[in-house]
JSON list of C-alpha atoms and ligand atoms in Angstrom, two decimals:
[
{"chain": "A", "resi": 1, "resn": "UNK", "atom": "CA", "xyz": [-0.63, -24.74, 59.76]},
{"chain": "A", "resi": 2, "resn": "UNK", "atom": "CA", "xyz": [-2.83, -26.64, 62.18]},
{"chain": "A", "resi": 3, "resn": "UNK", "atom": "CA", "xyz": [-6.63, -26.32, 62.36]},
{"chain": "A", "resi": 4, "resn": "UNK", "atom": "CA", "xyz": [-8.64, -28.07, 65.09]},
{"chain": "A", "resi": 5, "resn": "UNK", "atom": "CA", "xyz": [-12.41, -28.37, 65.29]},
{"chain": "A", "resi": 6, "resn": "UNK", "atom": "CA", "xyz": [-14.98, -30.82, 66.63]},
{"chain": "A", "resi": 7, "resn": "UNK", "atom": "CA", "xyz": [-18.23, -32.56, 65.72]},
{"chain": "A", "resi": 8, "resn": "UNK", "atom": "CA", "xyz": [-20.96, -33.04, 68.33]},
{"chain": "A", "resi": 9, "resn": "UNK", "atom": "CA", "xyz": [-23.16, -36.12, 68.08]},
{"chain": "A", "resi": 10, "resn": "UNK", "atom": "CA", "xyz": [-25.99, -37.72, 70.02]},
{"chain": "A", "resi": 11, "resn": "UNK", "atom": "CA", "xyz": [-25.91, -41.48, 69.60]},
{"chain": "A", "resi": 12, "resn": "UNK", "atom": "CA", "xyz": [-28.15, -44.40, 70.53]},
{"chain": "A", "resi": 13, "resn": "UNK", "atom": "CA", "xyz": [-25.24, -46.70, 71.47]},
{"chain": "A", "resi": 14, "resn": "UNK", "atom": "CA", "xyz": [-25.32, -50.43, 70.55]},
{"chain": "A", "resi": 15, "resn": "UNK", "atom": "CA", "xyz": [-23.25, -50.01, 67.36]},
{"chain": "A", "resi": 16, "resn": "UNK", "atom": "CA", "xyz": [-25.21, -46.93, 66.24]},
{"chain": "A", "resi": 17, "resn": "UNK", "atom": "CA", "xyz": [-23.42, -45.91, 63.01]},
{"chain": "A", "resi": 18, "resn": "UNK", "atom": "CA", "xyz": [-23.42, -42.25, 61.94]},
{"chain": "A", "resi": 19, "resn": "UNK", "atom": "CA", "xyz": [-22.16, -40.84, 58.63]},
{"chain": "A", "resi": 20, "resn": "UNK", "atom": "CA", "xyz": [-19.97, -37.82, 59.45]},
{"chain": "A", "resi": 21, "resn": "UNK", "atom": "CA", "xyz": [-18.42, -37.37, 55.97]},
{"chain": "A", "resi": 22, "resn": "UNK", "atom": "CA", "xyz": [-20.26, -34.12, 55.23]},
{"chain": "A", "resi": 23, "resn": "UNK", "atom": "CA", "xyz": [-19.31, -32.59, 58.59]},
{"chain": "A", "resi": 24, "resn": "UNK", "atom": "CA", "xyz": [-15.62, -33.49, 58.13]},
{"chain": "A", "resi": 25, "resn": "UNK", "atom": "CA", "xyz": [-15.70, -32.12, 54.55]},
{"chain": "A", "resi": 26, "resn": "UNK", "atom": "CA", "xyz": [-17.14, -28.84, 55.87]},
{"chain": "A", "resi": 27, "resn": "UNK", "atom": "CA", "xyz": [-14.33, -28.51, 58.44]},
{"chain": "A", "resi": 28, "resn": "UNK", "atom": "CA", "xyz": [-11.65, -29.30, 55.81]},
{"chain": "A", "resi": 29, "resn": "UNK", "atom": "CA", "xyz": [-13.13, -26.66, 53.49]},
{"chain": "A", "resi": 30, "resn": "UNK", "atom": "CA", "xyz": [-13.42, -24.03, 56.25]},
{"chain": "A", "resi": 31, "resn": "UNK", "atom": "CA", "xyz": [-9.80, -24.63, 57.32]},
{"chain": "A", "resi": 32, "resn": "UNK", "atom": "CA", "xyz": [-8.52, -23.36, 53.98]},
{"chain": "A", "resi": 33, "resn": "UNK", "atom": "CA", "xyz": [-5.85, -26.08, 54.02]},
{"chain": "A", "resi": 34, "resn": "UNK", "atom": "CA", "xyz": [-5.31, -27.43, 50.49]},
{"chain": "A", "resi": 35, "resn": "UNK", "atom": "CA", "xyz": [-2.75, -30.17, 51.05]},
{"chain": "A", "resi": 36, "resn": "UNK", "atom": "CA", "xyz": [-2.12, -32.15, 54.22]},
{"chain": "A", "resi": 37, "resn": "UNK", "atom": "CA", "xyz": [-3.81, -34.69, 56.42]},
{"chain": "A", "resi": 38, "resn": "UNK", "atom": "CA", "xyz": [-7.00, -34.72, 58.47]},
{"chain": "A", "resi": 39, "resn": "UNK", "atom": "CA", "xyz": [-7.24, -36.85, 61.58]},
{"chain": "A", "resi": 40, "resn": "UNK", "atom": "CA", "xyz": [-10.66, -37.71, 62.99]},
{"chain": "A", "resi": 41, "resn": "UNK", "atom": "CA", "xyz": [-10.44, -38.95, 66.59]},
{"chain": "A", "resi": 42, "resn": "UNK", "atom": "CA", "xyz": [-12.94, -40.23, 69.16]},
{"chain": "A", "resi": 43, "resn": "UNK", "atom": "CA", "xyz": [-11.91, -39.34, 72.72]},
{"chain": "A", "resi": 44, "resn": "UNK", "atom": "CA", "xyz": [-13.54, -42.28, 74.46]},
{"chain": "A", "resi": 45, "resn": "UNK", "atom": "CA", "xyz": [-12.89, -46.01, 74.83]},
{"chain": "A", "resi": 46, "resn": "UNK", "atom": "CA", "xyz": [-16.21, -47.31, 73.47]},
{"chain": "A", "resi": 47, "resn": "UNK", "atom": "CA", "xyz": [-16.35, -45.65, 70.04]},
{"chain": "A", "resi": 48, "resn": "UNK", "atom": "CA", "xyz": [-14.55, -45.93, 66.71]},
{"chain": "A", "resi": 49, "resn": "UNK", "atom": "CA", "xyz": [-13.98, -43.91, 63.57]},
{"chain": "A", "resi": 50, "resn": "UNK", "atom": "CA", "xyz": [-13.69, -45.91, 60.36]},
{"chain": "A", "resi": 51, "resn": "UNK", "atom": "CA", "xyz": [-14.79, -45.89, 56.74]},
{"chain": "A", "resi": 52, "resn": "UNK", "atom": "CA", "xyz": [-17.48, -47.99, 55.09]},
{"chain": "A", "resi": 53, "resn": "UNK", "atom": "CA", "xyz": [-19.98, -47.70, 52.27]},
{"chain": "A", "resi": 54, "resn": "UNK", "atom": "CA", "xyz": [-22.84, -46.00, 54.13]},
{"chain": "A", "resi": 55, "resn": "UNK", "atom": "CA", "xyz": [-25.54, -48.41, 53.04]},
{"chain": "A", "resi": 56, "resn": "UNK", "atom": "CA", "xyz": [-27.87, -50.18, 55.48]},
{"chain": "A", "resi": 57, "resn": "UNK", "atom": "CA", "xyz": [-27.01, -53.70, 54.23]},
{"chain": "A", "resi": 58, "resn": "UNK", "atom": "CA", "xyz": [-23.27, -53.53, 54.79]},
{"chain": "A", "resi": 59, "resn": "UNK", "atom": "CA", "xyz": [-23.70, -51.59, 58.04]},
{"chain": "A", "resi": 60, "resn": "UNK", "atom": "CA", "xyz": [-25.83, -54.50, 59.33]},
{"chain": "A", "resi": 61, "resn": "UNK", "atom": "CA", "xyz": [-23.22, -56.95, 57.98]},
{"chain": "A", "resi": 62, "resn": "UNK", "atom": "CA", "xyz": [-20.48, -55.20, 59.98]},
{"chain": "A", "resi": 63, "resn": "UNK", "atom": "CA", "xyz": [-22.66, -55.17, 63.11]},
{"chain": "A", "resi": 64, "resn": "UNK", "atom": "CA", "xyz": [-23.36, -58.90, 62.66]},
{"chain": "A", "resi": 65, "resn": "UNK", "atom": "CA", "xyz": [-19.65, -59.66, 62.12]},
{"chain": "A", "resi": 66, "resn": "UNK", "atom": "CA", "xyz": [-18.70, -57.75, 65.29]},
{"chain": "A", "resi": 67, "resn": "UNK", "atom": "CA", "xyz": [-21.38, -59.63, 67.25]},
{"chain": "A", "resi": 68, "resn": "UNK", "atom": "CA", "xyz": [-19.65, -62.88, 66.19]},
{"chain": "A", "resi": 69, "resn": "UNK", "atom": "CA", "xyz": [-16.09, -61.66, 66.87]},
{"chain": "A", "resi": 70, "resn": "UNK", "atom": "CA", "xyz": [-16.92, -59.89, 70.17]},
{"chain": "A", "resi": 71, "resn": "UNK", "atom": "CA", "xyz": [-20.29, -61.21, 71.40]},
{"chain": "A", "resi": 72, "resn": "UNK", "atom": "CA", "xyz": [-22.36, -58.99, 73.67]},
{"chain": "A", "resi": 73, "resn": "UNK", "atom": "CA", "xyz": [-23.82, -61.96, 75.62]},
{"chain": "A", "resi": 74, "resn": "UNK", "atom": "CA", "xyz": [-20.68, -63.60, 77.08]},
{"chain": "A", "resi": 75, "resn": "UNK", "atom": "CA", "xyz": [-18.94, -62.78, 80.39]},
{"chain": "A", "resi": 76, "resn": "UNK", "atom": "CA", "xyz": [-16.28, -60.04, 80.46]},
{"chain": "A", "resi": 77, "resn": "UNK", "atom": "CA", "xyz": [-13.77, -59.36, 83.26]},
{"chain": "A", "resi": 78, "resn": "UNK", "atom": "CA", "xyz": [-14.51, -55.63, 82.89]},
{"chain": "A", "resi": 79, "resn": "UNK", "atom": "CA", "xyz": [-18.15, -56.23, 83.82]},
{"chain": "A", "resi": 80, "resn": "UNK", "atom": "CA", "xyz": [-17.25, -58.20, 86.97]},
{"chain": "A", "resi": 81, "resn": "UNK", "atom": "CA", "xyz": [-15.00, -55.31, 87.98]},
{"chain": "A", "resi": 82, "resn": "UNK", "atom": "CA", "xyz": [-17.16, -52.30, 87.11]},
{"chain": "A", "resi": 83, "resn": "UNK", "atom": "CA", "xyz": [-20.71, -53.66, 86.70]},
{"chain": "A", "resi": 84, "resn": "UNK", "atom": "CA", "xyz": [-21.34, -51.29, 83.79]},
{"chain": "A", "resi": 85, "resn": "UNK", "atom": "CA", "xyz": [-22.03, -54.14, 81.36]},
{"chain": "A", "resi": 86, "resn": "UNK", "atom": "CA", "xyz": [-20.03, -52.71, 78.48]},
{"chain": "A", "resi": 87, "resn": "UNK", "atom": "CA", "xyz": [-16.99, -55.01, 78.36]},
{"chain": "A", "resi": 88, "resn": "UNK", "atom": "CA", "xyz": [-17.93, -55.92, 74.79]},
{"chain": "A", "resi": 89, "resn": "UNK", "atom": "CA", "xyz": [-18.07, -52.21, 73.88]},
{"chain": "A", "resi": 90, "resn": "UNK", "atom": "CA", "xyz": [-14.50, -51.59, 75.06]},
{"chain": "A", "resi": 91, "resn": "UNK", "atom": "CA", "xyz": [-13.12, -54.67, 73.28]},
{"chain": "A", "resi": 92, "resn": "UNK", "atom": "CA", "xyz": [-14.86, -53.78, 70.00]},
{"chain": "A", "resi": 93, "resn": "UNK", "atom": "CA", "xyz": [-13.60, -50.20, 70.19]},
{"chain": "A", "resi": 94, "resn": "UNK", "atom": "CA", "xyz": [-10.01, -51.33, 70.87]},
{"chain": "A", "resi": 95, "resn": "UNK", "atom": "CA", "xyz": [-10.07, -53.65, 67.84]},
{"chain": "A", "resi": 96, "resn": "UNK", "atom": "CA", "xyz": [-11.60, -51.02, 65.54]},
{"chain": "A", "resi": 97, "resn": "UNK", "atom": "CA", "xyz": [-9.34, -48.15, 66.79]},
{"chain": "A", "resi": 98, "resn": "UNK", "atom": "CA", "xyz": [-10.36, -44.62, 67.84]},
{"chain": "A", "resi": 99, "resn": "UNK", "atom": "CA", "xyz": [-9.10, -42.59, 64.88]},
{"chain": "A", "resi": 100, "resn": "UNK", "atom": "CA", "xyz": [-8.65, -42.30, 61.15]},
{"chain": "A", "resi": 101, "resn": "UNK", "atom": "CA", "xyz": [-6.34, -40.17, 58.99]},
{"chain": "A", "resi": 102, "resn": "UNK", "atom": "CA", "xyz": [-7.19, -39.10, 55.44]},
{"chain": "A", "resi": 103, "resn": "UNK", "atom": "CA", "xyz": [-4.86, -37.30, 53.00]},
{"chain": "A", "resi": 104, "resn": "UNK", "atom": "CA", "xyz": [-6.07, -33.94, 51.67]},
{"chain": "A", "resi": 105, "resn": "UNK", "atom": "CA", "xyz": [-5.01, -33.14, 48.11]},
{"chain": "A", "resi": 106, "resn": "UNK", "atom": "CA", "xyz": [-5.99, -29.99, 46.19]},
{"chain": "A", "resi": 107, "resn": "UNK", "atom": "CA", "xyz": [-8.47, -29.00, 48.91]},
{"chain": "A", "resi": 108, "resn": "UNK", "atom": "CA", "xyz": [-10.37, -32.29, 49.07]},
{"chain": "A", "resi": 109, "resn": "UNK", "atom": "CA", "xyz": [-10.17, -35.56, 50.98]},
{"chain": "A", "resi": 110, "resn": "UNK", "atom": "CA", "xyz": [-8.95, -38.51, 48.90]},
{"chain": "A", "resi": 111, "resn": "UNK", "atom": "CA", "xyz": [-11.92, -40.71, 49.79]},
{"chain": "A", "resi": 112, "resn": "UNK", "atom": "CA", "xyz": [-13.30, -43.24, 47.33]},
{"chain": "A", "resi": 113, "resn": "UNK", "atom": "CA", "xyz": [-16.76, -42.68, 45.87]},
{"chain": "A", "resi": 114, "resn": "UNK", "atom": "CA", "xyz": [-18.36, -45.37, 48.07]},
{"chain": "A", "resi": 115, "resn": "UNK", "atom": "CA", "xyz": [-16.20, -44.67, 51.12]},
{"chain": "A", "resi": 116, "resn": "UNK", "atom": "CA", "xyz": [-17.89, -42.68, 53.85]},
{"chain": "A", "resi": 117, "resn": "UNK", "atom": "CA", "xyz": [-16.44, -41.69, 57.23]},
{"chain": "A", "resi": 118, "resn": "UNK", "atom": "CA", "xyz": [-18.49, -43.11, 60.09]},
{"chain": "A", "resi": 119, "resn": "UNK", "atom": "CA", "xyz": [-18.54, -42.91, 63.84]},
{"chain": "A", "resi": 120, "resn": "UNK", "atom": "CA", "xyz": [-19.75, -46.12, 65.51]},
{"chain": "A", "resi": 121, "resn": "UNK", "atom": "CA", "xyz": [-20.84, -45.99, 69.13]},
{"chain": "A", "resi": 122, "resn": "UNK", "atom": "CA", "xyz": [-20.35, -49.41, 70.75]},
{"chain": "A", "resi": 123, "resn": "UNK", "atom": "CA", "xyz": [-21.47, -48.37, 74.22]},
{"chain": "A", "resi": 124, "resn": "UNK", "atom": "CA", "xyz": [-24.52, -50.00, 75.84]},
{"chain": "A", "resi": 125, "resn": "UNK", "atom": "CA", "xyz": [-26.43, -46.72, 76.25]},
{"chain": "A", "resi": 126, "resn": "UNK", "atom": "CA", "xyz": [-27.07, -43.48, 74.40]},
{"chain": "A", "resi": 127, "resn": "UNK", "atom": "CA", "xyz": [-24.19, -41.02, 74.53]},
{"chain": "A", "resi": 128, "resn": "UNK", "atom": "CA", "xyz": [-23.25, -37.44, 73.74]},
{"chain": "A", "resi": 129, "resn": "UNK", "atom": "CA", "xyz": [-19.97, -37.42, 71.83]},
{"chain": "A", "resi": 130, "resn": "UNK", "atom": "CA", "xyz": [-17.52, -34.76, 70.73]},
{"chain": "A", "resi": 131, "resn": "UNK", "atom": "CA", "xyz": [-15.35, -36.00, 67.88]},
{"chain": "A", "resi": 132, "resn": "UNK", "atom": "CA", "xyz": [-12.04, -34.15, 67.36]},
{"chain": "A", "resi": 133, "resn": "UNK", "atom": "CA", "xyz": [-11.08, -33.18, 63.81]},
{"chain": "A", "resi": 134, "resn": "UNK", "atom": "CA", "xyz": [-7.53, -31.90, 63.31]},
{"chain": "A", "resi": 135, "resn": "UNK", "atom": "CA", "xyz": [-6.00, -30.86, 60.02]},
{"chain": "A", "resi": 136, "resn": "UNK", "atom": "CA", "xyz": [-2.27, -30.39, 59.49]},
{"chain": "A", "resi": 137, "resn": "UNK", "atom": "CA", "xyz": [-1.08, -28.94, 56.20]},
{"chain": "A", "resi": 138, "resn": "UNK", "atom": "CA", "xyz": [-0.76, -25.83, 54.11]},
{"chain": "B", "resi": 201, "resn": "ZN", "atom": "ZN1", "xyz": [-16.92, -49.76, 80.93]}
]
């Protein structure tokens, strides 16, 4: 069976990192699916879904690392073309990927104890987001 739901979020942009583990857990539980896979997907080219230990130190470390890999203060072709100033947001999102899949076994996600599911909004403004959660299994 297939169960599809969504999570609505208001974000601040600029690598705003939001723990959505509890919301995904709720959807998995409500689906009644005991064994399968859950996919969490961001429809949008400036956001990512990943896992991290949801702790302010390592969240800042990831934000600092991304600032080094994809700086926000260098020229981007996208910005010359569209003037929306978020070339860095698109590049970060492409590198981090828009979705994540997690196995479900015996009714629960197989996440590690210190492994939370996060949505990171790389855009250069606040956004309303609707994250798609789809579960396939039985
Ligand atoms: Zn853009």
